[in-house]
CSV table of C-alpha atoms in Angstrom, one decimal:
chain,number,residue,atom,x,y,z
A,247,UNK,CA,-25.2,16.8,51.5
A,248,UNK,CA,-25.3,14.7,48.4
A,249,UNK,CA,-22.0,14.7,46.4
A,250,UNK,CA,-22.1,16.2,43.0
A,251,UNK,CA,-22.4,13.7,40.2
A,252,UNK,CA,-19.3,13.4,38.0
A,253,UNK,CA,-19.7,12.4,34.3
A,254,UNK,CA,-17.7,9.3,33.2
A,255,UNK,CA,-15.0,9.7,30.6
A,256,UNK,CA,-16.2,9.4,27.1
A,257,UNK,CA,-14.6,8.7,23.7
A,258,UNK,CA,-16.1,10.4,20.7
A,259,UNK,CA,-15.0,9.1,17.2
A,260,UNK,CA,-16.3,10.3,13.9
A,261,UNK,CA,-16.9,8.8,11.5
A,262,UNK,CA,-17.3,5.5,13.1
A,263,UNK,CA,-17.5,3.8,9.7
A,264,UNK,CA,-15.2,4.9,6.8
A,265,UNK,CA,-12.8,4.0,4.1
A,266,UNK,CA,-9.3,2.9,5.3
A,267,UNK,CA,-7.8,6.1,3.8
A,268,UNK,CA,-10.3,8.4,5.4
A,269,UNK,CA,-9.2,10.3,8.6
A,270,UNK,CA,-11.3,10.2,11.7
A,271,UNK,CA,-11.5,12.5,14.6
A,272,UNK,CA,-11.0,11.2,18.1
A,273,UNK,CA,-11.9,13.1,21.3
A,274,UNK,CA,-11.8,12.2,24.9
A,275,UNK,CA,-14.0,14.2,27.3
A,276,UNK,CA,-15.0,14.2,31.0
A,277,UNK,CA,-11.5,13.5,32.2
A,278,UNK,CA,-10.0,15.2,35.3
A,279,UNK,CA,-8.0,18.3,34.6
A,280,UNK,CA,-4.4,17.6,33.6
A,281,UNK,CA,-4.9,13.8,33.8
A,282,UNK,CA,-2.4,11.3,32.2
A,283,UNK,CA,-4.1,8.9,29.9
A,284,UNK,CA,-3.2,6.3,27.3
A,285,UNK,CA,-5.2,5.9,24.1
A,286,UNK,CA,-4.9,2.3,22.8
A,287,UNK,CA,-6.0,0.8,19.5
A,288,UNK,CA,-6.3,-3.0,18.9
A,289,UNK,CA,-7.0,-5.0,15.7
A,290,UNK,CA,-7.6,-8.7,15.3
A,291,UNK,CA,-6.3,-9.4,11.8
A,292,UNK,CA,-7.7,-11.8,9.2
A,293,UNK,CA,-4.6,-14.0,10.0
A,294,UNK,CA,-5.7,-14.3,13.6
A,295,UNK,CA,-3.1,-12.1,15.1
A,296,UNK,CA,-3.5,-9.0,17.3
A,297,UNK,CA,-1.9,-5.6,16.5
A,298,UNK,CA,-1.8,-2.6,18.7
A,299,UNK,CA,-0.8,1.0,18.9
A,300,UNK,CA,-0.9,3.5,21.8
A,301,UNK,CA,-0.2,7.1,22.6
A,302,UNK,CA,0.3,9.0,25.9
A,303,UNK,CA,-1.7,12.1,26.4
A,304,UNK,CA,-2.5,14.7,29.1
A,305,UNK,CA,-5.9,16.3,29.3
A,306,UNK,CA,-6.2,20.1,29.4
A,307,UNK,CA,-7.7,22.2,32.2
A,308,UNK,CA,-11.2,21.2,31.1
A,309,UNK,CA,-10.6,17.4,31.0
A,310,UNK,CA,-10.4,17.3,27.3
A,311,UNK,CA,-8.1,15.6,24.7
A,312,UNK,CA,-8.4,16.1,21.0
A,313,UNK,CA,-6.0,13.7,19.1
A,314,UNK,CA,-6.1,16.0,16.0
A,315,UNK,CA,-4.5,18.9,17.9
A,316,UNK,CA,-2.8,17.4,21.0
A,317,UNK,CA,0.6,15.8,21.2
A,318,UNK,CA,1.3,12.2,22.1
A,319,UNK,CA,4.1,12.3,24.7
A,320,UNK,CA,5.1,8.8,24.1
A,321,UNK,CA,4.0,5.3,23.0
A,322,UNK,CA,4.2,3.9,19.5
A,323,UNK,CA,4.2,7.5,18.0
A,324,UNK,CA,5.0,11.0,19.2
A,325,UNK,CA,3.7,14.4,18.5
A,326,UNK,CA,0.5,15.6,16.8
A,327,UNK,CA,-0.5,12.6,14.8
A,328,UNK,CA,-4.3,12.4,14.1
A,329,UNK,CA,-3.9,8.8,12.6
A,330,UNK,CA,-1.0,7.6,14.6
A,331,UNK,CA,-3.2,5.0,16.3
A,332,UNK,CA,-3.4,3.2,13.0
A,333,UNK,CA,-0.1,3.7,11.1
A,334,UNK,CA,2.1,2.9,14.2
A,335,UNK,CA,0.4,-0.4,14.8
A,336,UNK,CA,2.7,-3.4,15.6
A,337,UNK,CA,2.1,-7.0,16.7
A,338,UNK,CA,1.3,-7.3,20.4
A,339,UNK,CA,4.2,-8.7,22.6
A,340,UNK,CA,4.5,-12.5,22.2
A,341,UNK,CA,3.3,-12.6,18.6
A,342,UNK,CA,4.7,-14.6,15.8
A,343,UNK,CA,7.8,-13.3,14.1
A,344,UNK,CA,7.7,-11.5,10.8
A,345,UNK,CA,4.1,-10.6,10.6
A,346,UNK,CA,2.5,-8.2,8.0
A,347,UNK,CA,-1.0,-6.7,8.5
A,348,UNK,CA,-2.9,-7.2,5.2
A,349,UNK,CA,-6.6,-7.4,4.6
A,350,UNK,CA,-7.6,-10.6,3.0
A,351,UNK,CA,-11.3,-10.4,3.1
A,352,UNK,CA,-12.1,-7.1,1.6
A,353,UNK,CA,-15.9,-7.6,1.9
A,354,UNK,CA,-15.5,-7.2,5.7
A,355,UNK,CA,-14.1,-4.2,7.5
A,356,UNK,CA,-10.9,-3.8,9.6
A,357,UNK,CA,-12.4,-3.5,13.1
A,358,UNK,CA,-10.5,-1.3,15.4
A,359,UNK,CA,-11.1,-1.2,19.1
A,360,UNK,CA,-10.0,2.1,20.7
A,361,UNK,CA,-9.8,2.5,24.5
A,362,UNK,CA,-8.7,5.1,27.0
A,363,UNK,CA,-6.8,4.0,30.1
A,364,UNK,CA,-5.8,5.8,33.2
A,365,UNK,CA,-2.1,6.8,33.4
A,366,UNK,CA,0.7,6.3,30.8
A,367,UNK,CA,0.8,2.6,30.0
A,368,UNK,CA,3.0,0.7,27.6
A,369,UNK,CA,1.9,-2.9,28.3
A,370,UNK,CA,-0.6,-5.0,30.2
A,371,UNK,CA,-3.6,-3.4,28.5
A,372,UNK,CA,-5.7,-6.7,28.7
A,373,UNK,CA,-5.3,-6.7,32.5
A,374,UNK,CA,-6.6,-3.2,33.0
A,375,UNK,CA,-10.2,-1.9,32.9
A,376,UNK,CA,-10.6,0.9,30.3
A,377,UNK,CA,-12.2,4.2,31.2
A,378,UNK,CA,-14.1,4.2,27.9
A,379,UNK,CA,-14.0,2.3,24.6
A,380,UNK,CA,-15.3,2.7,21.1
A,381,UNK,CA,-15.2,0.7,17.9
A,382,UNK,CA,-14.6,1.9,14.4
A,383,UNK,CA,-14.9,0.1,11.0
A,384,UNK,CA,-12.3,0.8,8.3
A,385,UNK,CA,-13.3,-0.5,4.9
A,386,UNK,CA,-11.5,-1.1,1.6
A,387,UNK,CA,-14.8,-1.6,-0.2
A,388,UNK,CA,-17.3,1.3,-0.3
A,389,UNK,CA,-21.0,0.5,-0.4
A,390,UNK,CA,-22.0,-0.5,-3.9
A,391,UNK,CA,-18.6,-1.6,-5.1
A,392,UNK,CA,-18.8,-5.0,-6.8
A,393,UNK,CA,-16.3,-7.7,-6.6
A,394,UNK,CA,-16.1,-10.3,-9.5
A,395,UNK,CA,-13.8,-13.3,-9.9
A,396,UNK,CA,-12.1,-13.3,-13.3
A,397,UNK,CA,-11.1,-16.5,-15.0
A,398,UNK,CA,-11.5,-15.6,-18.7
A,399,UNK,CA,-9.1,-15.4,-21.6
A,400,UNK,CA,-6.6,-17.3,-19.5
A,401,UNK,CA,-6.4,-14.5,-17.0
A,402,UNK,CA,-6.9,-15.0,-13.2
A,403,UNK,CA,-7.7,-12.1,-10.9
A,404,UNK,CA,-10.4,-10.1,-9.2
A,405,UNK,CA,-12.3,-7.2,-10.8
A,406,UNK,CA,-13.7,-4.4,-8.7
A,407,UNK,CA,-16.4,-2.2,-10.2
A,408,UNK,CA,-17.6,1.1,-8.8
A,409,UNK,CA,-21.3,1.7,-8.3
A,410,UNK,CA,-23.2,2.9,-11.3
A,411,UNK,CA,-23.4,2.0,-15.1
A,412,UNK,CA,-20.1,3.6,-16.1
A,413,UNK,CA,-18.2,3.6,-18.3
A,414,UNK,CA,-15.3,4.1,-15.8
A,415,UNK,CA,-11.6,4.6,-16.2
A,416,UNK,CA,-9.7,1.5,-15.2
A,417,UNK,CA,-6.4,0.2,-13.7
A,418,UNK,CA,-4.5,-3.0,-14.0
A,419,UNK,CA,-3.1,-3.6,-10.5
A,420,UNK,CA,0.1,-5.5,-10.2
A,421,UNK,CA,1.8,-6.6,-6.9
A,422,UNK,CA,5.3,-7.8,-6.5
A,423,UNK,CA,7.5,-10.9,-6.6
A,424,UNK,CA,5.7,-12.7,-3.7
A,425,UNK,CA,3.1,-13.8,-6.1
A,426,UNK,CA,-0.5,-14.5,-5.2
A,427,UNK,CA,-3.7,-12.5,-5.4
A,428,UNK,CA,-3.8,-9.3,-3.4
A,429,UNK,CA,-7.1,-7.4,-3.6
A,430,UNK,CA,-7.3,-4.6,-1.0
A,431,UNK,CA,-5.6,-1.9,-3.0
A,432,UNK,CA,-7.9,-2.6,-6.0
A,433,UNK,CA,-11.0,-2.5,-3.8
A,434,UNK,CA,-9.9,0.9,-2.4
A,435,UNK,CA,-9.3,2.2,-5.9
A,436,UNK,CA,-12.7,1.1,-7.0
A,437,UNK,CA,-14.1,2.9,-3.9
A,438,UNK,CA,-12.7,6.1,-5.5
A,439,UNK,CA,-14.4,5.5,-8.8
A,440,UNK,CA,-12.0,3.4,-10.8
A,441,UNK,CA,-12.5,-0.1,-12.2
A,442,UNK,CA,-9.5,-2.1,-11.0
A,443,UNK,CA,-8.3,-5.6,-11.9
A,444,UNK,CA,-6.1,-7.2,-9.2
A,445,UNK,CA,-4.1,-9.6,-11.3
A,446,UNK,CA,-2.8,-12.9,-10.1
A,447,UNK,CA,0.5,-13.9,-11.6
A,448,UNK,CA,3.7,-15.9,-10.7
A,449,UNK,CA,1.5,-18.7,-9.3
A,450,UNK,CA,1.1,-22.3,-10.6
A,451,UNK,CA,-2.5,-21.8,-11.7
A,452,UNK,CA,-1.6,-18.7,-13.8
A,453,UNK,CA,1.5,-20.2,-15.4
A,454,UNK,CA,0.9,-23.8,-16.2
A,455,UNK,CA,2.3,-25.3,-13.0
A,456,UNK,CA,5.3,-23.0,-13.0
A,457,UNK,CA,5.6,-19.8,-11.0
A,458,UNK,CA,7.7,-17.4,-13.0
A,459,UNK,CA,7.3,-18.5,-16.7
A,460,UNK,CA,4.4,-16.1,-17.4
A,461,UNK,CA,4.7,-14.7,-20.8
A,462,UNK,CA,4.1,-11.1,-21.8
A,463,UNK,CA,0.9,-12.3,-23.5
A,464,UNK,CA,-0.6,-13.0,-20.1
A,465,UNK,CA,-0.4,-9.3,-19.2
A,466,UNK,CA,-1.7,-8.4,-22.6
A,467,UNK,CA,-4.6,-10.7,-22.1
A,468,UNK,CA,-5.4,-9.0,-18.8
A,469,UNK,CA,-5.2,-5.6,-20.3
A,470,UNK,CA,-7.6,-6.7,-23.1
A,471,UNK,CA,-10.1,-8.1,-20.6
A,472,UNK,CA,-10.2,-4.6,-19.0
A,473,UNK,CA,-10.3,-2.8,-22.3
A,474,UNK,CA,-13.3,-4.9,-23.6
A,475,UNK,CA,-15.3,-4.8,-20.4
A,476,UNK,CA,-18.6,-2.9,-21.1
A,477,UNK,CA,-18.2,-0.7,-18.1
A,478,UNK,CA,-14.7,0.4,-18.9
A,479,UNK,CA,-13.7,3.4,-20.9
A,480,UNK,CA,-11.3,1.5,-23.1
A,481,UNK,CA,-8.9,4.4,-23.9
A,482,UNK,CA,-8.6,5.4,-20.2
A,483,UNK,CA,-6.6,2.5,-18.6
A,484,UNK,CA,-3.6,2.8,-16.3
A,485,UNK,CA,-1.2,0.3,-14.8
A,486,UNK,CA,-0.3,0.5,-11.2
A,487,UNK,CA,2.7,-1.6,-10.1
A,488,UNK,CA,4.5,-2.2,-6.8
A,489,UNK,CA,8.0,-3.6,-6.6
A,490,UNK,CA,8.3,-6.2,-9.3
A,491,UNK,CA,5.0,-5.1,-10.7
A,492,UNK,CA,6.7,-1.8,-11.7
A,493,UNK,CA,9.2,-3.8,-13.8
A,494,UNK,CA,6.2,-5.5,-15.6
A,495,UNK,CA,4.4,-2.2,-16.0
A,496,UNK,CA,7.3,-0.3,-17.6
A,497,UNK,CA,8.3,-3.3,-19.8
A,498,UNK,CA,4.7,-3.6,-21.2
A,499,UNK,CA,4.2,0.1,-21.7
A,500,UNK,CA,7.4,0.4,-23.8
A,501,UNK,CA,7.5,-2.9,-25.7
A,502,UNK,CA,4.0,-4.3,-26.0
A,503,UNK,CA,1.9,-3.4,-29.1
A,504,UNK,CA,-1.3,-4.5,-27.2
A,505,UNK,CA,-0.9,-2.6,-24.0
A,506,UNK,CA,-1.2,1.2,-24.5
A,507,UNK,CA,-1.8,2.6,-21.0
A,508,UNK,CA,-3.0,6.2,-20.5
A,509,UNK,CA,-0.5,6.5,-17.6
A,510,UNK,CA,1.6,4.5,-15.1
A,511,UNK,CA,2.0,4.6,-11.3
A,512,UNK,CA,5.2,2.8,-10.3
A,513,UNK,CA,5.8,2.3,-6.6
A,514,UNK,CA,9.2,1.1,-5.2
A,515,UNK,CA,10.4,-0.4,-8.4
A,516,UNK,CA,13.0,-0.4,-11.2
A,517,UNK,CA,13.4,-0.4,-14.9
A,518,UNK,CA,16.4,-2.9,-14.7
A,519,UNK,CA,15.5,-6.1,-16.5
A,520,UNK,CA,16.3,-8.0,-19.7
A,521,UNK,CA,14.6,-6.2,-22.5
A,522,UNK,CA,13.5,-9.4,-24.2
A,523,UNK,CA,12.3,-12.3,-22.2
A,524,UNK,CA,9.7,-13.7,-19.7
A,525,UNK,CA,9.5,-13.2,-16.0
A,526,UNK,CA,11.7,-16.3,-15.7
A,527,UNK,CA,14.4,-14.5,-17.6
A,528,UNK,CA,14.1,-11.4,-15.3
A,529,UNK,CA,14.5,-13.6,-12.2
A,530,UNK,CA,17.4,-15.3,-13.9
A,531,UNK,CA,19.2,-12.0,-14.4
A,532,UNK,CA,18.5,-11.0,-10.8
A,533,UNK,CA,19.9,-14.4,-9.5
A,534,UNK,CA,23.2,-13.8,-11.3
A,535,UNK,CA,23.9,-11.2,-8.6
A,536,UNK,CA,22.8,-13.3,-5.6
A,537,UNK,CA,26.3,-12.9,-4.2
A,538,UNK,CA,25.3,-9.3,-3.6
A,539,UNK,CA,22.7,-10.3,-1.0
A,540,UNK,CA,23.4,-8.8,2.4
A,541,UNK,CA,22.0,-9.4,5.8
A,542,UNK,CA,21.5,-7.0,8.8
A,543,UNK,CA,22.5,-7.6,12.4
A,544,UNK,CA,19.2,-9.6,12.9
A,545,UNK,CA,19.9,-11.8,9.8
A,546,UNK,CA,17.2,-10.2,7.8
A,547,UNK,CA,17.7,-10.3,4.0
A,548,UNK,CA,18.7,-7.1,2.1
A,549,UNK,CA,18.2,-7.5,-1.7
A,550,UNK,CA,18.6,-4.0,-3.0
A,551,UNK,CA,22.1,-4.6,-4.3
A,552,UNK,CA,21.0,-7.4,-6.6
A,553,UNK,CA,20.3,-4.8,-9.4
A,554,UNK,CA,23.2,-2.6,-8.6
A,555,UNK,CA,25.1,-1.0,-10.1
A,556,UNK,CA,22.5,0.2,-12.6
A,557,UNK,CA,23.7,-1.3,-15.9
A,558,UNK,CA,24.8,0.8,-18.9
A,559,UNK,CA,24.0,-2.0,-21.3
A,560,UNK,CA,20.8,-1.0,-23.0
A,561,UNK,CA,19.7,-4.7,-23.3
A,562,UNK,CA,19.6,-4.9,-19.5
A,563,UNK,CA,17.0,-2.2,-18.8
A,564,UNK,CA,13.8,-0.9,-20.3
A,565,UNK,CA,14.3,2.0,-22.7
A,566,UNK,CA,12.1,4.5,-20.8
A,567,UNK,CA,13.1,7.0,-23.4
A,568,UNK,CA,10.4,5.4,-25.6
A,569,UNK,CA,7.6,6.0,-23.0
A,570,UNK,CA,4.7,7.9,-24.4
A,571,UNK,CA,2.5,8.2,-21.4
A,572,UNK,CA,2.9,10.1,-18.0
A,573,UNK,CA,4.6,8.1,-15.3
A,574,UNK,CA,4.4,8.7,-11.5
A,575,UNK,CA,7.4,7.2,-9.6
A,576,UNK,CA,7.0,6.7,-5.8
A,577,UNK,CA,10.4,6.2,-4.1
A,578,UNK,CA,11.3,5.4,-0.5
A,579,UNK,CA,14.8,6.6,0.2
A,580,UNK,CA,15.4,3.9,2.8
A,581,UNK,CA,14.2,1.1,0.6
A,582,UNK,CA,16.3,-1.9,1.5
A,583,UNK,CA,14.7,-4.3,-1.0
A,584,UNK,CA,14.9,-2.6,-4.3
A,585,UNK,CA,17.2,0.2,-5.6
A,586,UNK,CA,14.3,2.5,-6.2
A,587,UNK,CA,16.2,5.7,-5.7
A,588,UNK,CA,19.1,4.8,-8.1
A,589,UNK,CA,16.5,3.5,-10.7
A,590,UNK,CA,14.5,6.7,-10.6
A,591,UNK,CA,17.6,8.8,-11.1
A,592,UNK,CA,18.7,6.6,-14.1
A,593,UNK,CA,15.2,6.8,-15.6
A,594,UNK,CA,15.3,10.6,-15.3
A,595,UNK,CA,18.7,10.8,-17.1
A,596,UNK,CA,17.5,8.4,-19.8
A,597,UNK,CA,14.3,10.3,-20.4
A,598,UNK,CA,16.1,13.7,-20.4
A,599,UNK,CA,18.4,12.4,-23.2
A,600,UNK,CA,15.4,11.1,-25.1
A,601,UNK,CA,13.4,14.3,-24.7
A,602,UNK,CA,10.4,12.9,-22.8
A,603,UNK,CA,11.4,13.7,-19.2
A,604,UNK,CA,8.3,15.9,-19.1
A,605,UNK,CA,6.3,12.7,-18.7
A,606,UNK,CA,8.1,11.7,-15.5
A,607,UNK,CA,7.1,12.8,-12.0
A,608,UNK,CA,9.1,11.4,-9.1
A,609,UNK,CA,8.0,11.6,-5.5
A,610,UNK,CA,10.9,10.7,-3.2
A,611,UNK,CA,10.4,10.2,0.6
A,612,UNK,CA,13.2,10.3,3.1
A,613,UNK,CA,12.8,7.7,5.8
A,614,UNK,CA,10.3,5.7,3.8
A,615,UNK,CA,10.9,2.0,3.0
A,616,UNK,CA,9.8,-0.4,0.3
A,617,UNK,CA,6.3,-1.3,1.2
A,618,UNK,CA,4.5,2.0,0.5
A,619,UNK,CA,0.8,1.1,0.8
A,620,UNK,CA,-2.5,3.0,1.1
A,621,UNK,CA,-2.5,5.4,4.0
A,622,UNK,CA,-2.7,4.5,7.7
A,623,UNK,CA,-1.5,0.9,6.9
A,624,UNK,CA,1.1,0.0,9.6
A,625,UNK,CA,4.7,0.5,8.7
A,626,UNK,CA,6.3,-3.0,8.2
A,627,UNK,CA,10.1,-2.7,8.4
A,628,UNK,CA,10.7,-6.4,7.9
A,629,UNK,CA,8.4,-9.5,7.4
A,630,UNK,CA,8.3,-13.1,6.3
A,631,UNK,CA,8.6,-13.6,2.6
A,632,UNK,CA,8.1,-16.7,0.5
A,633,UNK,CA,10.3,-16.7,-2.5
A,634,UNK,CA,8.2,-17.3,-5.6
A,635,UNK,CA,8.7,-20.8,-7.0
A,636,UNK,CA,10.2,-22.2,-3.9
A,637,UNK,CA,9.2,-23.1,-0.3
A,638,UNK,CA,12.0,-21.0,1.1
A,639,UNK,CA,10.7,-18.6,3.7
A,640,UNK,CA,12.9,-15.6,4.7
A,641,UNK,CA,12.6,-12.5,6.8
A,642,UNK,CA,13.2,-9.6,4.4
A,643,UNK,CA,14.2,-6.2,5.4
A,644,UNK,CA,12.0,-3.6,3.6
A,645,UNK,CA,13.4,-0.6,5.4
A,646,UNK,CA,11.8,2.7,6.5
A,647,UNK,CA,11.1,4.3,9.9
A,648,UNK,CA,7.6,4.3,11.3
A,649,UNK,CA,6.7,8.1,11.3
A,650,UNK,CA,8.3,9.2,8.0
A,651,UNK,CA,7.0,6.0,6.3
A,652,UNK,CA,3.5,6.6,7.5
A,653,UNK,CA,3.6,10.2,6.3
A,654,UNK,CA,4.9,9.0,2.9
A,655,UNK,CA,2.0,6.6,2.6
A,656,UNK,CA,-0.5,9.4,3.3
A,657,UNK,CA,1.0,11.9,1.0
A,658,UNK,CA,1.8,9.6,-1.9
A,659,UNK,CA,-1.7,8.1,-1.9
A,660,UNK,CA,-3.4,11.5,-2.2
A,661,UNK,CA,-1.0,12.3,-5.1
A,662,UNK,CA,-1.7,8.9,-6.8
A,663,UNK,CA,-5.4,9.5,-6.8
A,664,UNK,CA,-4.9,13.1,-8.1
A,665,UNK,CA,-2.6,11.8,-10.9
A,666,UNK,CA,-5.1,9.1,-11.9
A,667,UNK,CA,-8.0,11.6,-11.9
A,668,UNK,CA,-6.0,14.0,-14.0
A,669,UNK,CA,-5.0,11.5,-16.7
A,670,UNK,CA,-7.9,9.1,-16.7
A,671,UNK,CA,-11.1,10.9,-15.7
A,672,UNK,CA,-10.8,13.9,-18.1
A,673,UNK,CA,-11.5,11.6,-21.0
A,674,UNK,CA,-14.7,10.2,-19.5
A,675,UNK,CA,-18.1,11.6,-18.6
A,676,UNK,CA,-17.9,10.1,-15.1
A,677,UNK,CA,-17.3,12.7,-12.4
A,678,UNK,CA,-18.7,11.3,-9.2
A,679,UNK,CA,-16.6,9.4,-6.7
A,680,UNK,CA,-18.0,6.8,-4.3
A,681,UNK,CA,-17.2,6.7,-0.6
A,682,UNK,CA,-18.8,5.6,2.6
């Protein structure tokens, strides 16, 4: 008598191609009933490193696992976590120290290989044969988004334009004290219908051979480039700053006569800085407190105390009581790099006294660290950091715990997009959003 044919295990993933902030569904079928399996995700980064995540599951009585509904019993994440295979990624064993997963080539996708293995595994995946595998592409740039190098008006950066003629609302996208040109957040913002200029600053080519002597006029010139672009709605421009970029955003919004943003998004930053001066003056003020630098048990640098205590001297912090536009503050309560919590509290007090606290919205996330990025990006608790203007490389402690940090990234990104739509789109005729 011929034995009954048994279907092979199968992985079903939808959509197989999507934006990096888009959820996917992942189902395993044709397993044995109550079978132990491991789902494993693997990425080969633009830097040439391998990152992985894995979860342990047990199939139901029909040989079925649905990641959206079923709990991971162990691995790099626990519980019901539909996107845990992405946000819990970490370098594979034996990797270089201090890695950070960042997309450098935004015109190519993040390619994720997902496989299912027999049993509950935690290592040795390359030596095992998978029961089934599938590949998904995660993009920062949606189809039709245009990437343009900007080198005009003394400004260096990358402009991302959504599909269509516009005009569109726009953002000036400012990263932190590490310097360099970081494009992936701007690409993703443009995929959601905003023109975004990823601005390079604190590098020799943007500051005449120096790295921190960028004057305020540089940011004003960048804002003007956006404002005058024919596909930008000039009265609907926001500034988004992360870390030190927040300091720039707040200072420009209050004191510049050229920069008049419709709203601000400030992630993991502070208002503490000399009121008058260049970036060099800001760093000089920070360096006065270098004695407050701490190190954890693994000798990773903790810089959050360099701005503490929050000064009472009004010349040492931006007068946020003068802000005239809405501000969204994103705070990780375990930020070990920047005193974001204390800064947000002081800003609230200052704005309450000035009568403009109605403009401030603060989202504070327990267990989240400093590097709050677009959703499903891996949590990076510590990584290598090159101090701007030097060749000194350190391992900096950013803080946060994997699961709460991942949840903070997902929640805050949704609210950032809603905030931008509320304050930028209502003044334009553009209503459609682009996606994959």
